[in-house]
CSV table of C-alpha atoms in Angstrom, one decimal:
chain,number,residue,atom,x,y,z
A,1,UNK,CA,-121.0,-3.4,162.4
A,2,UNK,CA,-123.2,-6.0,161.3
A,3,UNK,CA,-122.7,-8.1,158.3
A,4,UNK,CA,-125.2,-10.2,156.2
A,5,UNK,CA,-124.0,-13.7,155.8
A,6,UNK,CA,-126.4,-14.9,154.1
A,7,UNK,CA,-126.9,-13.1,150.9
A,8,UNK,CA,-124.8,-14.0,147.5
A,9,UNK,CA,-121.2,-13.2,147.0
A,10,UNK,CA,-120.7,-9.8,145.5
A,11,UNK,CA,-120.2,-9.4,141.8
A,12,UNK,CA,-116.9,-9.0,139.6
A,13,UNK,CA,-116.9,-5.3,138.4
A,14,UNK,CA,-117.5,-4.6,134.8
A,15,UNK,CA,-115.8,-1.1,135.1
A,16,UNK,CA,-114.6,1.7,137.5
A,17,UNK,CA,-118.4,2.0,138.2
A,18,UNK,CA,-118.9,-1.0,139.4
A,19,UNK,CA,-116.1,-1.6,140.7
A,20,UNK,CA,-116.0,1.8,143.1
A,21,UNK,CA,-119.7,0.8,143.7
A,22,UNK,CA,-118.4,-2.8,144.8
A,23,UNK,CA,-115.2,-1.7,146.9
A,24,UNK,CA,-117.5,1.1,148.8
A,25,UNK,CA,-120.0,-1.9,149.8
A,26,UNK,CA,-117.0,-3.8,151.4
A,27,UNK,CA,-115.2,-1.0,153.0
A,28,UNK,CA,-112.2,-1.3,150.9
A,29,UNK,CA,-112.3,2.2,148.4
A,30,UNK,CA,-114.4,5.6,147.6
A,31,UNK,CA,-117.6,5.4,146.2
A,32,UNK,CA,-117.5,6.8,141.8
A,33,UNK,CA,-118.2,10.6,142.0
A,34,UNK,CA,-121.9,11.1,140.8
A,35,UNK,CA,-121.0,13.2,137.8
A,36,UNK,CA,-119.0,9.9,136.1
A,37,UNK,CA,-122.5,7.9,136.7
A,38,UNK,CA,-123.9,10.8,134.9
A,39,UNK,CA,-122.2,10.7,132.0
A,40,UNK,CA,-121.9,6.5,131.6
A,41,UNK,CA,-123.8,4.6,128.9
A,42,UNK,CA,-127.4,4.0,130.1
A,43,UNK,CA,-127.6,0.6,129.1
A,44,UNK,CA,-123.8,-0.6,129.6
A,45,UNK,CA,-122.6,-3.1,131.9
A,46,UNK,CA,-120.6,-1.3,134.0
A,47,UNK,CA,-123.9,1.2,134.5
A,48,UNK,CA,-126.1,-1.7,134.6
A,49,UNK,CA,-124.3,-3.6,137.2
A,50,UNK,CA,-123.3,-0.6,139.4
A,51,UNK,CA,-127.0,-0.1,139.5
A,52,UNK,CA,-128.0,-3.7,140.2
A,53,UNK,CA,-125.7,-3.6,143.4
A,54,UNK,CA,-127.3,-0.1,144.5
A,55,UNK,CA,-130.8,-1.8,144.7
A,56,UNK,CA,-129.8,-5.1,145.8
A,57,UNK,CA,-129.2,-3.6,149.3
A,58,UNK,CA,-133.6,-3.3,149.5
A,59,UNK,CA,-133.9,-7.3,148.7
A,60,UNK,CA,-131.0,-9.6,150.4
A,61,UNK,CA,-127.8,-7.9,149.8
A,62,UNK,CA,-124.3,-9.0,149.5
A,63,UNK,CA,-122.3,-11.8,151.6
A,64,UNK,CA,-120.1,-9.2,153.6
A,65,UNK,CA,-121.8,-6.3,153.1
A,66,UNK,CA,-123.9,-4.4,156.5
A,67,UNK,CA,-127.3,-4.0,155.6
A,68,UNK,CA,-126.5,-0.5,156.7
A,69,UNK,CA,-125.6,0.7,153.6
A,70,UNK,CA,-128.8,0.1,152.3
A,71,UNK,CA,-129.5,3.9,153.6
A,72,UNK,CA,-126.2,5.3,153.1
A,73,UNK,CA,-126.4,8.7,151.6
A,74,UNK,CA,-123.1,8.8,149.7
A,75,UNK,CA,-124.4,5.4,147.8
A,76,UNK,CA,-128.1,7.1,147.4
A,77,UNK,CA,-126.5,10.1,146.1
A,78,UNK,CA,-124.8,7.7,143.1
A,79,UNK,CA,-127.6,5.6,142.8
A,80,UNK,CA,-129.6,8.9,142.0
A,81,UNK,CA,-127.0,9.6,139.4
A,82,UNK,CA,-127.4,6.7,138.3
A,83,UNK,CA,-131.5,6.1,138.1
A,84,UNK,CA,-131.3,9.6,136.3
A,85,UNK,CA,-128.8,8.5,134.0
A,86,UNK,CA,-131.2,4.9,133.2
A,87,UNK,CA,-134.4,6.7,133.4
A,88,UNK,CA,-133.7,9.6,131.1
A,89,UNK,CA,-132.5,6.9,128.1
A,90,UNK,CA,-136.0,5.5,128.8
A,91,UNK,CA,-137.4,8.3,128.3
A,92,UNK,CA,-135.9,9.4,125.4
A,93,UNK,CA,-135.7,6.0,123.5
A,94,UNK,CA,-139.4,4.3,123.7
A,95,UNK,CA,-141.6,4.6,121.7
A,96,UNK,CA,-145.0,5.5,123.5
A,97,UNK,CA,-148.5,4.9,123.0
A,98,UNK,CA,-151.1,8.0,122.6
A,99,UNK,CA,-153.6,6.0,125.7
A,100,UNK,CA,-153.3,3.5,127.7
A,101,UNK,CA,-156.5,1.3,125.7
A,102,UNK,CA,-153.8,1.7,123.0
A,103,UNK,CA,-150.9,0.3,124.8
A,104,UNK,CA,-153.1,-2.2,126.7
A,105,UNK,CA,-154.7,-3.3,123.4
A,106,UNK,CA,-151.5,-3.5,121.6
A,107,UNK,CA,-150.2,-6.5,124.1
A,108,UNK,CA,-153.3,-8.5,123.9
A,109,UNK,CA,-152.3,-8.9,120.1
A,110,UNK,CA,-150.4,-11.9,119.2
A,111,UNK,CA,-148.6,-11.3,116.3
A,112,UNK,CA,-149.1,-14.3,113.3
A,113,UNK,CA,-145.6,-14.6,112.6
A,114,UNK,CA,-144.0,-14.1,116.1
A,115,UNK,CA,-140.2,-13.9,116.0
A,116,UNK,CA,-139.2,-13.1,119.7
A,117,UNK,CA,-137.1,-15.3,121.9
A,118,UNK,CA,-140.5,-17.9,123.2
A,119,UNK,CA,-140.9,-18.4,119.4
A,120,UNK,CA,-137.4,-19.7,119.1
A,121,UNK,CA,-136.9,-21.4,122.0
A,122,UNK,CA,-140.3,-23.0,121.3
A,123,UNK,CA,-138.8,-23.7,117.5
A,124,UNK,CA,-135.9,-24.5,117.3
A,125,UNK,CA,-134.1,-23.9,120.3
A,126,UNK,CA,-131.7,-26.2,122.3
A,127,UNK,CA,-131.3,-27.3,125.9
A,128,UNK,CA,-127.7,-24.9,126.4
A,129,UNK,CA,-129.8,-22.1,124.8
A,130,UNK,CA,-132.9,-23.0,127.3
A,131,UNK,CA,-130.3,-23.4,130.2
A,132,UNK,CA,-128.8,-19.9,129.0
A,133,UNK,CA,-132.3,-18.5,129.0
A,134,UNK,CA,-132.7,-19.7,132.7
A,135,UNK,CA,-129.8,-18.7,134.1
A,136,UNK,CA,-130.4,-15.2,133.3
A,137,UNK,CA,-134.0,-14.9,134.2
A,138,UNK,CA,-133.3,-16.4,137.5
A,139,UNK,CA,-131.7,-12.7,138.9
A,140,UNK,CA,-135.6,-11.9,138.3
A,141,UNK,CA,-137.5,-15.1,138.9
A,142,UNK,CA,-135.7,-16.2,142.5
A,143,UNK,CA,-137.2,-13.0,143.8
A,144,UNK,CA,-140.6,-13.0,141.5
A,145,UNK,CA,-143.4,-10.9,142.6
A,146,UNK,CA,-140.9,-8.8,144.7
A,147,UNK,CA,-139.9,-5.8,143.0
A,148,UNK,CA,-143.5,-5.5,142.5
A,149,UNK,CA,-144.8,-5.5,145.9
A,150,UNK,CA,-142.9,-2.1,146.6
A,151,UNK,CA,-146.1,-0.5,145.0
A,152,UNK,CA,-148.6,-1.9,147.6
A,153,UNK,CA,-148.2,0.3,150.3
A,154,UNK,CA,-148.5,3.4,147.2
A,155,UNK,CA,-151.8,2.1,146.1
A,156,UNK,CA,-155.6,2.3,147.6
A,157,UNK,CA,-159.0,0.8,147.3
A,158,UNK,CA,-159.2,-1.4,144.3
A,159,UNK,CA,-156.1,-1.4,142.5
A,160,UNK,CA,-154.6,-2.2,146.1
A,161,UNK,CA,-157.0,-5.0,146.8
A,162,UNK,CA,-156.6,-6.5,143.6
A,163,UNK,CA,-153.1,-6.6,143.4
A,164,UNK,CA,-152.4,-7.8,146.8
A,165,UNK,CA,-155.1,-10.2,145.1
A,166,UNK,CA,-152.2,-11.0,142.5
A,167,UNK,CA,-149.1,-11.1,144.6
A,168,UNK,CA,-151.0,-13.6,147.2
A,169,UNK,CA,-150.6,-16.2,144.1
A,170,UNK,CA,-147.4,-15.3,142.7
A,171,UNK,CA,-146.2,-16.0,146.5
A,172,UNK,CA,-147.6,-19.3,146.2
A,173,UNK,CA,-151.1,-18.5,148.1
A,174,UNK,CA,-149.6,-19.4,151.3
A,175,UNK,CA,-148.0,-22.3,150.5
A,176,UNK,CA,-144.3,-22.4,150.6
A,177,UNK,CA,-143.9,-24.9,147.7
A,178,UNK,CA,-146.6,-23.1,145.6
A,179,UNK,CA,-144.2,-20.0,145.7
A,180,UNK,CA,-143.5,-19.0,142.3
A,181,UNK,CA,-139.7,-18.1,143.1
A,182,UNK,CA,-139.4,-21.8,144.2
A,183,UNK,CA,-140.9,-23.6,141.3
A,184,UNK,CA,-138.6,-21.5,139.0
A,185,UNK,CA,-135.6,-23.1,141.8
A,186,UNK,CA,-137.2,-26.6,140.9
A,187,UNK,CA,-137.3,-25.4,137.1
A,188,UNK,CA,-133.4,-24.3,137.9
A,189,UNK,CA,-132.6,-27.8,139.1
A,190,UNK,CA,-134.0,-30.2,136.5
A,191,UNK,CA,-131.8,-28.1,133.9
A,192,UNK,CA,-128.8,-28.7,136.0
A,193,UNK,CA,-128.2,-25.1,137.3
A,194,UNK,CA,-127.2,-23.8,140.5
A,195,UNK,CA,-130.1,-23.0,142.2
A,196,UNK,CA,-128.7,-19.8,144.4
A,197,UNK,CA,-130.4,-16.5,144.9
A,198,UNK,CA,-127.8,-14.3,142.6
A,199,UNK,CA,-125.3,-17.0,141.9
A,200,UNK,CA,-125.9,-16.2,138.2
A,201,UNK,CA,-125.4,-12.4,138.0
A,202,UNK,CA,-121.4,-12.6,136.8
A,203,UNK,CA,-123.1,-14.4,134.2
A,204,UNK,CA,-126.1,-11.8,132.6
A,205,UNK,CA,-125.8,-9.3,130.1
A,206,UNK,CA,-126.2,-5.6,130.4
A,207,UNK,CA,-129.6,-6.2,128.7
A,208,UNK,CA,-130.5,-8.6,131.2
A,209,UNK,CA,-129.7,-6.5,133.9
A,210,UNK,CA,-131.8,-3.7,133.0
A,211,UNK,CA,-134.9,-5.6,132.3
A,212,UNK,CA,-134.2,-6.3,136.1
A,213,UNK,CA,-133.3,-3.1,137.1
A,214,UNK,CA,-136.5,-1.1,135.5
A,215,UNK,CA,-138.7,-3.0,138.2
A,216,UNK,CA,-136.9,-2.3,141.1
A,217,UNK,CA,-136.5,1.7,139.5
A,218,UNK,CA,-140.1,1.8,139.4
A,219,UNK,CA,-141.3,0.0,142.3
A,220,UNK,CA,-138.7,2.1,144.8
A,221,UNK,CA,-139.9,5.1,143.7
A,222,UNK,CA,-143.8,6.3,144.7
A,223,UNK,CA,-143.3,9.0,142.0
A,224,UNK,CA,-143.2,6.2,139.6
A,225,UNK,CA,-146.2,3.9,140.7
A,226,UNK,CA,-148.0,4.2,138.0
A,227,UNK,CA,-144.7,3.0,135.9
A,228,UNK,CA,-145.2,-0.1,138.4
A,229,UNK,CA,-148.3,-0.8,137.4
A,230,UNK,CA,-148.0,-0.6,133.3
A,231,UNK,CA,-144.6,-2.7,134.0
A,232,UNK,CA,-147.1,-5.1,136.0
A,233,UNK,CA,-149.7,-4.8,132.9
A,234,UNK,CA,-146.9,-5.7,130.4
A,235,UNK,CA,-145.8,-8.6,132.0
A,236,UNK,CA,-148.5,-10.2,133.2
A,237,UNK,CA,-150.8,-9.9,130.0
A,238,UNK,CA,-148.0,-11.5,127.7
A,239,UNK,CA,-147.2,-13.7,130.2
A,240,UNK,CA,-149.5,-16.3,129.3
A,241,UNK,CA,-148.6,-16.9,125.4
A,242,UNK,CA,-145.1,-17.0,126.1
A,243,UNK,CA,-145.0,-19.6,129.0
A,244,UNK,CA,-147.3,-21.3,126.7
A,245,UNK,CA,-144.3,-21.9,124.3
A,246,UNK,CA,-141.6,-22.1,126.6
A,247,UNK,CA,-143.4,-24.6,128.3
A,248,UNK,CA,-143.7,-26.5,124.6
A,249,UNK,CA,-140.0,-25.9,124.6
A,250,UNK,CA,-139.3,-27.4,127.7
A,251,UNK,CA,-141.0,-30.4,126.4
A,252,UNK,CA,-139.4,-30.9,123.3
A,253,UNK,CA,-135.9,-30.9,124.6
A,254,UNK,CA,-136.8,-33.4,128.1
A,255,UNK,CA,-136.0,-30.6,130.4
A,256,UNK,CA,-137.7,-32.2,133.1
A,257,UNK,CA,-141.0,-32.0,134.7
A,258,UNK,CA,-140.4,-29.2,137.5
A,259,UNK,CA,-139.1,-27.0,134.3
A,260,UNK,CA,-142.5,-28.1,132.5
A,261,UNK,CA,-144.6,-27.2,135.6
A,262,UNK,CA,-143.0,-23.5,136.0
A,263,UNK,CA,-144.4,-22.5,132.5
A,264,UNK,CA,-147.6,-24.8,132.9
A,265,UNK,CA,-148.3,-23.0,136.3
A,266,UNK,CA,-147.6,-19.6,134.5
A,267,UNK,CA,-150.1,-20.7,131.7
A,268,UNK,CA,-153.1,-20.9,133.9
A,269,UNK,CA,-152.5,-18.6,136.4
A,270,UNK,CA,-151.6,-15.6,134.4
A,271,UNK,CA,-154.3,-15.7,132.2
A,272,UNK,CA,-156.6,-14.8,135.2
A,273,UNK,CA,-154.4,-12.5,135.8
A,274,UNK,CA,-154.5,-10.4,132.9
A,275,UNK,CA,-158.1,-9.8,134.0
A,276,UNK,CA,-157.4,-8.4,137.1
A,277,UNK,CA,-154.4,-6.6,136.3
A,278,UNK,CA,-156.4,-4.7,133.5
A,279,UNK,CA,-160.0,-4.1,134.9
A,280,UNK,CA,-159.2,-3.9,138.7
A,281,UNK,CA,-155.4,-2.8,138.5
A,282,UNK,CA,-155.1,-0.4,135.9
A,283,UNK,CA,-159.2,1.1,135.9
A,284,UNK,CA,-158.7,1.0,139.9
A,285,UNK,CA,-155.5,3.1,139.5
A,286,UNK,CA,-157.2,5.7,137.0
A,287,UNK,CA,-160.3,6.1,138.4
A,288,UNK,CA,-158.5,7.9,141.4
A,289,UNK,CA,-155.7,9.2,140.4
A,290,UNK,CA,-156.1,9.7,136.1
A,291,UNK,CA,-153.5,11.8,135.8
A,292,UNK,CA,-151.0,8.5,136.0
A,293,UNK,CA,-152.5,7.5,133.0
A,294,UNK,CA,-149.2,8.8,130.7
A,295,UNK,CA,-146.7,7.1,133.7
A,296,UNK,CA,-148.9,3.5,133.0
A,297,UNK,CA,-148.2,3.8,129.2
A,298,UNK,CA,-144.6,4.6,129.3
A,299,UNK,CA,-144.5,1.4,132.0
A,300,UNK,CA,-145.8,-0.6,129.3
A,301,UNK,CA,-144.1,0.2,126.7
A,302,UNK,CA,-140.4,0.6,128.3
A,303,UNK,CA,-140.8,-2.5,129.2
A,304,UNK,CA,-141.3,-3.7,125.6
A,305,UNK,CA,-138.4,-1.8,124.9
A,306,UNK,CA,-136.0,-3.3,127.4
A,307,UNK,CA,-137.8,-6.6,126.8
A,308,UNK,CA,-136.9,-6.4,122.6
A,309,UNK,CA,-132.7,-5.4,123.4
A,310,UNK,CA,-132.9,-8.4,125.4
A,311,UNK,CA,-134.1,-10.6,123.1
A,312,UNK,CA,-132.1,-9.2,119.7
A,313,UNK,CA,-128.9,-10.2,122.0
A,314,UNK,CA,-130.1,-13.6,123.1
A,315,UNK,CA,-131.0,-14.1,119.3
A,316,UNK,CA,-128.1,-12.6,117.7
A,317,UNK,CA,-125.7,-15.0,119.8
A,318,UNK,CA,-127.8,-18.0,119.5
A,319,UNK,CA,-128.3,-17.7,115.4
A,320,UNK,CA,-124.2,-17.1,115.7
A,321,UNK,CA,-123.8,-20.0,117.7
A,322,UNK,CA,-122.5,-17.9,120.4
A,323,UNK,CA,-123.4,-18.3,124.1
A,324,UNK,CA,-124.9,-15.6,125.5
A,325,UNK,CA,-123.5,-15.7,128.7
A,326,UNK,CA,-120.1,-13.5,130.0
A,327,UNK,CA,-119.0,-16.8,132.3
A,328,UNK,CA,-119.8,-20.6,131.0
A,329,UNK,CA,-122.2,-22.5,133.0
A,330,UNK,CA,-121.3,-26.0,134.3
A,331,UNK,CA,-122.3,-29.4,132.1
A,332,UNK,CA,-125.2,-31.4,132.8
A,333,UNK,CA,-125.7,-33.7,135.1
A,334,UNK,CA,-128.0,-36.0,133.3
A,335,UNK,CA,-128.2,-35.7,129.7
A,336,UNK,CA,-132.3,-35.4,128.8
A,337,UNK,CA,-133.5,-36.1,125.1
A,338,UNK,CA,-132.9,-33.5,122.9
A,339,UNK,CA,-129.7,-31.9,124.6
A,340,UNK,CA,-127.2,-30.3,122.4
A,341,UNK,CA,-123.5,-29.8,122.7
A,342,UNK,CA,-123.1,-26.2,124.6
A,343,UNK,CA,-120.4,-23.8,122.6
């Protein structure tokens, strides 16, 4: 059997979920019986994580583990029980939008007294809590752009063309050091983190995790595509406010100039596109297939959902003086202007 040696070393279980999930990927125990991932709590770690290692098998897998299993149907049969279990929480618990002009148009407004986590970190926040913030975006950021391009090959004519148009940039437009996953690497090593491809998932909260996990729900699924492409929507249209501030915040503190250049890059190059994403993208999508138009709405807004638990628990440990990591990270090597004692 053949075994990936290159991929990161598997997780620590968070419970007999992800544990059985864990032991079944190295050979060593019985995968959970689907009716226990059925009745888990949809946003939980142990859910969360058992989940995470499911779809990790379709990006670089697991030191240890054959790429096999990434079409095993005992582990598809629990990852089913598992999506449904995710999926129908989403479902139930966003809010939706009556159009998609109204969930569109509700993103491109920037509230006058915004609260979220790129306000604070912007603010008030500290190089730990900026380190924090990096370590757990990295499980999403050190494979940017790829959950997304599971929907290419599920799209046609326009929308196709222009976001093939889309990923082409976030994979650095054909240059390897342009590659947005790599300048959030560079961004990872002027903060002193460990630069890795998964080293920080021990780390990440349930809420983390399923910000994650919605992308790689939606983009593995072609009965979901149009979920993809409000997901896409979301991100990409509030994308260029926010790295706007965290940039700001990266300044403030001295994070370094690669950490800058992530957020300065993000600026610019997400602000075109929002254009695309919206007029060729979305009206692409529509005009062929309108009946997605519900899907593209509940993309948008379940990320906003998933988006605000993440950002009530990074806020509600910072403001407590809590780290909102489950393992510490390591001190930094240099000490920048404006670093802060890490609790």
């Amino acid at each position: 059997m053949e075994f990936d040696r290159e991929g990161p070393q598997p997780p620590t279980a968070r419970g007999p979920l992800s544990a059985a999930v864990g032991a079944h990927l190295l050979g060593t125990g019985p995968l959970p019986d689907p009716e226990t991932a059925a009745a888990a709590s949809p946003y939980g770690d142990d859910l969360q994580l058992a989940l995470y290692q499911c779809y990790e098998l379709h990006y670089r897998g697991f030191a240890g583990v054959s790429p096999d299993l990434e079409w095993d149907p005992g582990l598809l049969r629990v990852r089913a029980a598992l999506e449904d279990r995710f999926l129908s929480a989403l479902r139930a618990d966003t809010p939706v939008h009556d159009s998609v002009a109204e969930a569109v148009g509700a993103l491109l407004v920037e509230p006058v007294d915004g609260k979220g986590v790129s306000h604070f970190l912007r603010d008030e926040g500290e190089l730990w809590q900026l380190r924090e913030y990096a370590a757990q975006r990295s499980l999403y950021h050190l494979k940017e752009a790829d959950p997304h391009a599971w929907v290419l090959p599920r799209l046609w004519g326009r929308a196709k063309a222009a976001m093939a148009a889309v990923e082409f940039d976030e994979y650095g437009g054909g240059r390897a050091e342009r590659v947005h996953a790599r300048l959030f690497a560079d961004l990872m090593t002027d903060l002193s983190l460990d630069t890795a491809y998964g080293r920080h998932l021990d780390s990440a909260s349930a809420e983390c995790l399923a910000t994650v996990n919605m992308m790689s729900l939606f983009g593995l699924h072609r009965s979901l595509r149009g979920a993809l492409v409000g997901h896409f929507a979301a991100v990409e249209i509030t994308s260029s406010p926010g790295s706007r501030r965290l940039a700001e915040a990266m300044r403030r503190t001295g994070a370094g100039p690669a950490a800058e250049h992530f957020y300065d890059e993000h600026v610019e190059a997400d602000a075109v596109h929002e254009q695309i994403v919206r007029h060729e993208v979305i009206d692409g999508l529509l005009e062929q297939e309108p009946e997605l138009a519900a899907d593209v709405v509940f993309g948008i807004d379940a990320t906003g959902h998933l988006e605000d638990r993440f950002g009530a628990r990074l806020l509600a440990d910072w403001r407590s003086g809590r780290s909102s990591l489950r393992t510490r990270l390591p001190a930094l090597s240099h000490e920048p202007s404006g670093a802060a004692h890490v609790p």
